[in-house]
Short mmCIF file of N, CA and C in Angstrom, two decimals:
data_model
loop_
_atom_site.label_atom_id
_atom_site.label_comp_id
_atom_site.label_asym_id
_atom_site.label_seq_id
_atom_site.Cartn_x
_atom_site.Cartn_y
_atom_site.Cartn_z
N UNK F 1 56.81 158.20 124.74
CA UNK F 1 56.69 156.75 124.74
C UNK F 1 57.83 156.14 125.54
N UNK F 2 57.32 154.80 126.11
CA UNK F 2 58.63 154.18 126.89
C UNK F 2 59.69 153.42 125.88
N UNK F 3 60.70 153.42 126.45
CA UNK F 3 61.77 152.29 125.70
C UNK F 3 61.19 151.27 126.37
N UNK F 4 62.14 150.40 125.62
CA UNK F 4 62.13 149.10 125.82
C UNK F 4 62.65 148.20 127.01
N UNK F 5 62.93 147.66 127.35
CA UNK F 5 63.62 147.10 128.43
C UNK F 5 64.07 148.19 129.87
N UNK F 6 62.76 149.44 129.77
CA UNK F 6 63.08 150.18 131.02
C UNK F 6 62.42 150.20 131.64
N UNK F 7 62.34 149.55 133.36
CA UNK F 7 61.65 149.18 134.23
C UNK F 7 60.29 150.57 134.15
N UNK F 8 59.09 150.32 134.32
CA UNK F 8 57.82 150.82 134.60
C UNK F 8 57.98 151.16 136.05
N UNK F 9 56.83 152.34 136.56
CA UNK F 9 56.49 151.91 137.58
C UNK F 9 54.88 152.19 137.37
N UNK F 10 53.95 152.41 138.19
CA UNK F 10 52.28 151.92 138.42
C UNK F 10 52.22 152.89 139.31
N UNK F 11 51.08 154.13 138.93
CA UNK F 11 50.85 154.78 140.15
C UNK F 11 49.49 154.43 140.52
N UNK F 12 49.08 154.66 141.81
CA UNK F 12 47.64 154.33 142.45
C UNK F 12 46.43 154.64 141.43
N UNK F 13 46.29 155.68 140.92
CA UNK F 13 45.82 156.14 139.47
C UNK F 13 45.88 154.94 138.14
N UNK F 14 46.79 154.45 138.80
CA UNK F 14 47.13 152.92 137.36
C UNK F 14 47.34 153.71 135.71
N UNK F 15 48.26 154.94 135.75
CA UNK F 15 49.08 155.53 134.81
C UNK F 15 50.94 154.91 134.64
N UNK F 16 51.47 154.71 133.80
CA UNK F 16 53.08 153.85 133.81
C UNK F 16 53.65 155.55 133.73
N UNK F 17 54.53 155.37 134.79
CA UNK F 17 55.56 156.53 135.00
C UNK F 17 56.99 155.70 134.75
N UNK F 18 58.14 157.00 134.85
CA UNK F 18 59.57 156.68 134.88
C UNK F 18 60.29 156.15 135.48
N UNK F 19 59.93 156.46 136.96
CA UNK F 19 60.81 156.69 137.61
C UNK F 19 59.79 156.17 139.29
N UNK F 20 60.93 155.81 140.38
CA UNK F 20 59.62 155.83 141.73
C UNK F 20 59.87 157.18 142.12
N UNK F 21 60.07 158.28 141.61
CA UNK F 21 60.42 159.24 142.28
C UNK F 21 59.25 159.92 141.32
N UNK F 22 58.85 159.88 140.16
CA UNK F 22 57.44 160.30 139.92
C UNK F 22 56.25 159.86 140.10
N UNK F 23 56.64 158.16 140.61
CA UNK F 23 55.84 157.55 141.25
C UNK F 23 55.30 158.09 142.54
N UNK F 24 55.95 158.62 143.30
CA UNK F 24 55.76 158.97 144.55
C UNK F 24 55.00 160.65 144.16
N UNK F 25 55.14 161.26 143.16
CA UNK F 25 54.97 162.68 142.91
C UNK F 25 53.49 162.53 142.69
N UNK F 26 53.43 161.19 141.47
CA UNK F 26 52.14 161.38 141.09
C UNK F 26 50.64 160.81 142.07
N UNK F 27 51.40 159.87 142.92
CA UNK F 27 50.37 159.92 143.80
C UNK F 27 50.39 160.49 145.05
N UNK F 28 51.00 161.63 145.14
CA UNK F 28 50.50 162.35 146.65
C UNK F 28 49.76 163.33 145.41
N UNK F 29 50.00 163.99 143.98
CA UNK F 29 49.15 164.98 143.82
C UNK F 29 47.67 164.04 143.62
N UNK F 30 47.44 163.03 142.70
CA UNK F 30 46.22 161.90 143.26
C UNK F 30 45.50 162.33 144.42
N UNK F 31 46.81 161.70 145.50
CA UNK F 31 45.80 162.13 146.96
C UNK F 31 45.17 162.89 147.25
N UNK F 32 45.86 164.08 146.68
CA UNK F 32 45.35 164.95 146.97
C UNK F 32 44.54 166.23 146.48
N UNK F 33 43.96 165.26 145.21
CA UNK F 33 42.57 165.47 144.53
C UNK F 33 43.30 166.83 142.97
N UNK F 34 44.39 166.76 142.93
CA UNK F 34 44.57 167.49 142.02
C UNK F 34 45.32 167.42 140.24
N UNK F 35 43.82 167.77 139.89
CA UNK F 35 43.99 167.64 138.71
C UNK F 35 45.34 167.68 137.50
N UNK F 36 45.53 166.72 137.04
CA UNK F 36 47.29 166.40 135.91
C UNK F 36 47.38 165.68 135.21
N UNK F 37 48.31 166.52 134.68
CA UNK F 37 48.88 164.78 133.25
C UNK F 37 50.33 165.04 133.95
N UNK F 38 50.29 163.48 133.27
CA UNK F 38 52.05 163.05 133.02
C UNK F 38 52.22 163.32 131.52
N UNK F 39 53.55 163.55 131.31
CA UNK F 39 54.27 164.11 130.68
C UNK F 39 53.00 164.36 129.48
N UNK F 40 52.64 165.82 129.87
CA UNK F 40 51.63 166.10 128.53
C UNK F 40 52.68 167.12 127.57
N UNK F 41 52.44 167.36 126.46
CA UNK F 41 53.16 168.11 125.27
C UNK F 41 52.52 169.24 125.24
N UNK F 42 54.16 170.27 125.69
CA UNK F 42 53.43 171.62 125.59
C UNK F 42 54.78 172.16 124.63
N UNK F 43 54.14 173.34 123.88
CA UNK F 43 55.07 173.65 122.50
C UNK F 43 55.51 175.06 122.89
N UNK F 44 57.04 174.52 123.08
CA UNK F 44 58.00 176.16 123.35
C UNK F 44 58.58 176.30 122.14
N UNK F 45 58.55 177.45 122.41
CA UNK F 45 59.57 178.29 121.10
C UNK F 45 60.78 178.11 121.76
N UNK F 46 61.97 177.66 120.54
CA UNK F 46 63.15 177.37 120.59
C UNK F 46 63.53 175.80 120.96
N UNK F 47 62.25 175.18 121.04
CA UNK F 47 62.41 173.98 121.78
C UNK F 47 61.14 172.70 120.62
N UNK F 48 60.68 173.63 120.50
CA UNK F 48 59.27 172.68 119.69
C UNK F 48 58.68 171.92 121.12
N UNK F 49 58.09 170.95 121.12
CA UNK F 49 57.41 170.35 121.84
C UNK F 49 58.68 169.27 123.02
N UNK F 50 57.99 169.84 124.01
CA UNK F 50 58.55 169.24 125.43
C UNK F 50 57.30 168.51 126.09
N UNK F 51 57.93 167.52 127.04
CA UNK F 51 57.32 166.69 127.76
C UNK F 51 57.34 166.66 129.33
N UNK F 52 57.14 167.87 130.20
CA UNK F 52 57.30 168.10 131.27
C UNK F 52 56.80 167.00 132.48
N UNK F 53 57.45 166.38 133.42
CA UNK F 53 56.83 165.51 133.75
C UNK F 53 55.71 165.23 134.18
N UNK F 54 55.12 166.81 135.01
CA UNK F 54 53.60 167.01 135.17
C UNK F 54 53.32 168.33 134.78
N UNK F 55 51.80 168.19 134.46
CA UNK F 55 51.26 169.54 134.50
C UNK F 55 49.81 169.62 135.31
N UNK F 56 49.91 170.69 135.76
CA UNK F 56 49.15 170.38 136.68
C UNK F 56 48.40 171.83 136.93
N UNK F 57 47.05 171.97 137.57
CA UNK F 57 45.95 172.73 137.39
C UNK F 57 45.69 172.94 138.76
N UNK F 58 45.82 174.30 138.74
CA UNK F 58 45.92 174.91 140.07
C UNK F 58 44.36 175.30 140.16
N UNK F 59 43.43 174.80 141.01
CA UNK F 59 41.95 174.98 140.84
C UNK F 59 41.43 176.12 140.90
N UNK F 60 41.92 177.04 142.37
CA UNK F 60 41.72 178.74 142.76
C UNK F 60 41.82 179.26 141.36
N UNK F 61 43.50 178.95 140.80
CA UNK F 61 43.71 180.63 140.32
C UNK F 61 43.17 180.26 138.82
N UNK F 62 43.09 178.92 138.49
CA UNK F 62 43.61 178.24 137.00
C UNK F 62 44.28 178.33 136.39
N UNK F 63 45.65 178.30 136.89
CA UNK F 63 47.25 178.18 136.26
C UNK F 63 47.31 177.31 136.35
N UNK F 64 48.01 176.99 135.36
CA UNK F 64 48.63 175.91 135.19
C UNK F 64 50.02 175.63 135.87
N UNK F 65 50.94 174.93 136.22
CA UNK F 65 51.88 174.86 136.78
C UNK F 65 53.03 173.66 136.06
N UNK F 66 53.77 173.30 135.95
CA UNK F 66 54.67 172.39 135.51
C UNK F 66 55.52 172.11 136.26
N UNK F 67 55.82 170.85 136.59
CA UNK F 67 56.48 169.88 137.66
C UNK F 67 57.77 169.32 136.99
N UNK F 68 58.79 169.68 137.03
CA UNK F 68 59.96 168.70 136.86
C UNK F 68 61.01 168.01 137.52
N UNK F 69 60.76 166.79 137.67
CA UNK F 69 62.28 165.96 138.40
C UNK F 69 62.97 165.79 137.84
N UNK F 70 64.25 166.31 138.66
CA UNK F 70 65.12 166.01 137.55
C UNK F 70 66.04 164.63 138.96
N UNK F 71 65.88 163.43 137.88
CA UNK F 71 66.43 162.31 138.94
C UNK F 71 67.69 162.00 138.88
N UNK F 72 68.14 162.15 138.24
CA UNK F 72 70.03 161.45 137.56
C UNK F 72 70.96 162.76 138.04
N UNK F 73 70.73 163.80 139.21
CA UNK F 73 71.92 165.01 139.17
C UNK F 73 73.20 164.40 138.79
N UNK F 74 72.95 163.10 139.42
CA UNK F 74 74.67 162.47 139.35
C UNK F 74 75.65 162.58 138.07
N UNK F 75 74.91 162.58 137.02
CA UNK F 75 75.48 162.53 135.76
C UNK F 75 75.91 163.85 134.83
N UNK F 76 76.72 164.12 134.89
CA UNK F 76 77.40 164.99 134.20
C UNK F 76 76.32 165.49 132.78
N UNK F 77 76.73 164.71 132.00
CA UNK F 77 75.54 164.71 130.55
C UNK F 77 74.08 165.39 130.99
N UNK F 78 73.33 164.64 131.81
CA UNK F 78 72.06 164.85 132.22
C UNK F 78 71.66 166.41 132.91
N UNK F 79 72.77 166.74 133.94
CA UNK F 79 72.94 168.05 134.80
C UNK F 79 72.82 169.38 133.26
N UNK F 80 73.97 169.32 132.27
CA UNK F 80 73.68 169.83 131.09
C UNK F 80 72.78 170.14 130.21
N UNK F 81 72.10 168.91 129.74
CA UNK F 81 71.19 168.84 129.18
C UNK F 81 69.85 169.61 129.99
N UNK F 82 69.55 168.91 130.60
CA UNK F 82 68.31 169.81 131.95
C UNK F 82 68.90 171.33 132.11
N UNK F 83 69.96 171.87 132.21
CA UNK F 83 70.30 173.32 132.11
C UNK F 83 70.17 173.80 131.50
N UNK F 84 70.13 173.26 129.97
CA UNK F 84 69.63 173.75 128.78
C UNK F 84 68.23 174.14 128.55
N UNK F 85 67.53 173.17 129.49
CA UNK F 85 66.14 172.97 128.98
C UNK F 85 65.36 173.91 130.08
N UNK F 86 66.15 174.15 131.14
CA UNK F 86 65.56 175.24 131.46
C UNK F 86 65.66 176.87 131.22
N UNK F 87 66.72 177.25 130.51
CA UNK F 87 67.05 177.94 129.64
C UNK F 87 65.53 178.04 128.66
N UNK F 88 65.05 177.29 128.20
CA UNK F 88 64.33 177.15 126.97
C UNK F 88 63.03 177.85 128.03
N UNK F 89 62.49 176.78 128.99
CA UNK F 89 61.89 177.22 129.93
C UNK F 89 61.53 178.63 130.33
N UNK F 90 62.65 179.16 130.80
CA UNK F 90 62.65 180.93 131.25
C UNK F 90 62.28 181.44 130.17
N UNK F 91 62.61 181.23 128.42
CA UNK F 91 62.28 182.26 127.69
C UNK F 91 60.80 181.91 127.38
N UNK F 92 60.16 181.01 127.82
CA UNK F 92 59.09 180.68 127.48
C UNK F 92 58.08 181.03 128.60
N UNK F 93 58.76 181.82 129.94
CA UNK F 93 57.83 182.32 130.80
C UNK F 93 57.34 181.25 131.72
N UNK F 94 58.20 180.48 131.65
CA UNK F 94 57.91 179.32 133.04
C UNK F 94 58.96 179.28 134.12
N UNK F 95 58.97 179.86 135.13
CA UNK F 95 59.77 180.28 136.52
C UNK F 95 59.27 179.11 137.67
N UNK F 96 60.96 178.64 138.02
CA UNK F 96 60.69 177.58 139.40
C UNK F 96 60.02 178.97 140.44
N UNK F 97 59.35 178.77 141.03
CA UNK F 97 58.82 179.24 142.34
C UNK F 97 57.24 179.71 141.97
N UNK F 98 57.06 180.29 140.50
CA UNK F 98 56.15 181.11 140.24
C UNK F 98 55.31 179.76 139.70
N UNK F 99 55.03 179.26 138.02
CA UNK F 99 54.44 178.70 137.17
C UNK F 99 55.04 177.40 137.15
N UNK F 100 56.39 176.77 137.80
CA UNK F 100 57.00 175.74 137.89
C UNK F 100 57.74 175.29 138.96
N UNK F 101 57.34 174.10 139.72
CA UNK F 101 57.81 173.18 140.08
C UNK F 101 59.33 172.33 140.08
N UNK F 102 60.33 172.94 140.61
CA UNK F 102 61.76 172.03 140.01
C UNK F 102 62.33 170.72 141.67
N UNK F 103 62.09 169.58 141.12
CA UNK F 103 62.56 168.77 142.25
C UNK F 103 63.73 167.87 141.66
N UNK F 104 64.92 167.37 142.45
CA UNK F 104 66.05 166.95 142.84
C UNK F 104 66.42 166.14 143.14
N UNK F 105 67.00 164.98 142.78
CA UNK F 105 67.36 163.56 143.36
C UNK F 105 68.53 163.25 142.73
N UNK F 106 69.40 162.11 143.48
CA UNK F 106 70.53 161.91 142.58
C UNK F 106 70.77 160.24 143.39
N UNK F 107 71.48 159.31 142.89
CA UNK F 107 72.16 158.19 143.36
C UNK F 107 72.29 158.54 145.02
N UNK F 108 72.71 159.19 145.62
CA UNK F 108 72.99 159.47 147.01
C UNK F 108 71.52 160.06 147.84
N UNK F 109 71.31 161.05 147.13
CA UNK F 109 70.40 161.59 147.63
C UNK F 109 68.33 161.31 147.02
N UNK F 110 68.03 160.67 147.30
CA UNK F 110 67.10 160.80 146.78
C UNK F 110 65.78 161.42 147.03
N UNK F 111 64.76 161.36 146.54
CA UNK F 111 63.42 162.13 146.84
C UNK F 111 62.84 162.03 148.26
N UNK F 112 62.47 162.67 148.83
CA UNK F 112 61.83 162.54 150.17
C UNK F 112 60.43 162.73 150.65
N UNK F 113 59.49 161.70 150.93
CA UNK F 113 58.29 161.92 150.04
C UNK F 113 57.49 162.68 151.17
N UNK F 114 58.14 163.19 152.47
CA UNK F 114 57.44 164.14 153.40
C UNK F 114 57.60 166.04 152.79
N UNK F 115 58.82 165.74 151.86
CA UNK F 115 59.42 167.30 151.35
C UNK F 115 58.22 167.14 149.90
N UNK F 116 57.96 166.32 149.53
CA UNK F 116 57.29 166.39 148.16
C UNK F 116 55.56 167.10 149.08
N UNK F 117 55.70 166.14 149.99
CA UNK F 117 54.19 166.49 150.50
C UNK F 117 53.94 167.95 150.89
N UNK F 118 55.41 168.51 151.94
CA UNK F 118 55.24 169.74 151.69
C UNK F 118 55.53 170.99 150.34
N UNK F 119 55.67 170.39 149.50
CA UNK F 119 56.12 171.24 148.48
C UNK F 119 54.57 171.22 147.96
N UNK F 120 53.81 170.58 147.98
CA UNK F 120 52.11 170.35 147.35
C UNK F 120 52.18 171.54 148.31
N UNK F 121 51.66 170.90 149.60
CA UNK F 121 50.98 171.80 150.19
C UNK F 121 51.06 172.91 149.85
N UNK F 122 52.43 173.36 149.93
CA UNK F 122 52.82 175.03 149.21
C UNK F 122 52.10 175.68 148.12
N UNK F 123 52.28 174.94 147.17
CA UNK F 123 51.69 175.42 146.01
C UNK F 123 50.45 175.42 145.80
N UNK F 124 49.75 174.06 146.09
CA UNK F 124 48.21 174.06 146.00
C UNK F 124 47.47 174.04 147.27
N UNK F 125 47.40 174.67 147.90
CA UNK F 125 46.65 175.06 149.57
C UNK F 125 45.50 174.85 148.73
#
């Protein structure tokens, strides 16, 4: 669920995301016809139920895949916390390159929505 007083954004889909940097995620996968939720609830051991920002359905193989931005690197607290949680991740058999998705942004650096486009392409040809 959202807080309160934290800016929305609207994807082409007309779903409320976090961030414009999942804004931008969720509609090139839209564009490009492939099936997802935003943050759907999937239940790890050691973790109970997480909220990955996408999940998403690879049509060929029918894997599933899981998408996470992580947007705030800048913050000390946040860099931690997300280290943790991918920790939880690995024992639960979800690998960036293989079954998961890990993307990167921070105050300086932010998302780049030609690298997002090729990172689709990659995964879902």
């Amino acid at each position: 669920s959202f807080e309160r007083d934290v800016p929305a954004f609207y994807t082409e889909k007309g779903e409320k995301v976090r961030s414009k940097s999942e804004k931008i995620i969720a509609d090139l996968l839209f564009k490009k016809g492939l099936p997802y939720r935003y943050e759907c609830p999937v239940r790890l051991k050691g973790a109970g139920t997480v909220y990955p920002d996408f999940t998403i359905l690879q049509v060929h193989s029918r894997q599933i895949m899981l998408w996470e931005h992580f947007g705030m690197m800048e913050l000390e607290r946040y860099r931690h916390k997300n280290a943790n949680k991918m920790y939880v991740y690995f024992d639960n058999g979800f690998y960036p390159g293989k079954n998961m998705i890990c993307t990167y942004s921070d105050e300086k650096y932010g998302l780049v929505k030609e690298q997002i486009q090729s990172t689709i392409e990659h995964y879902f040809k």
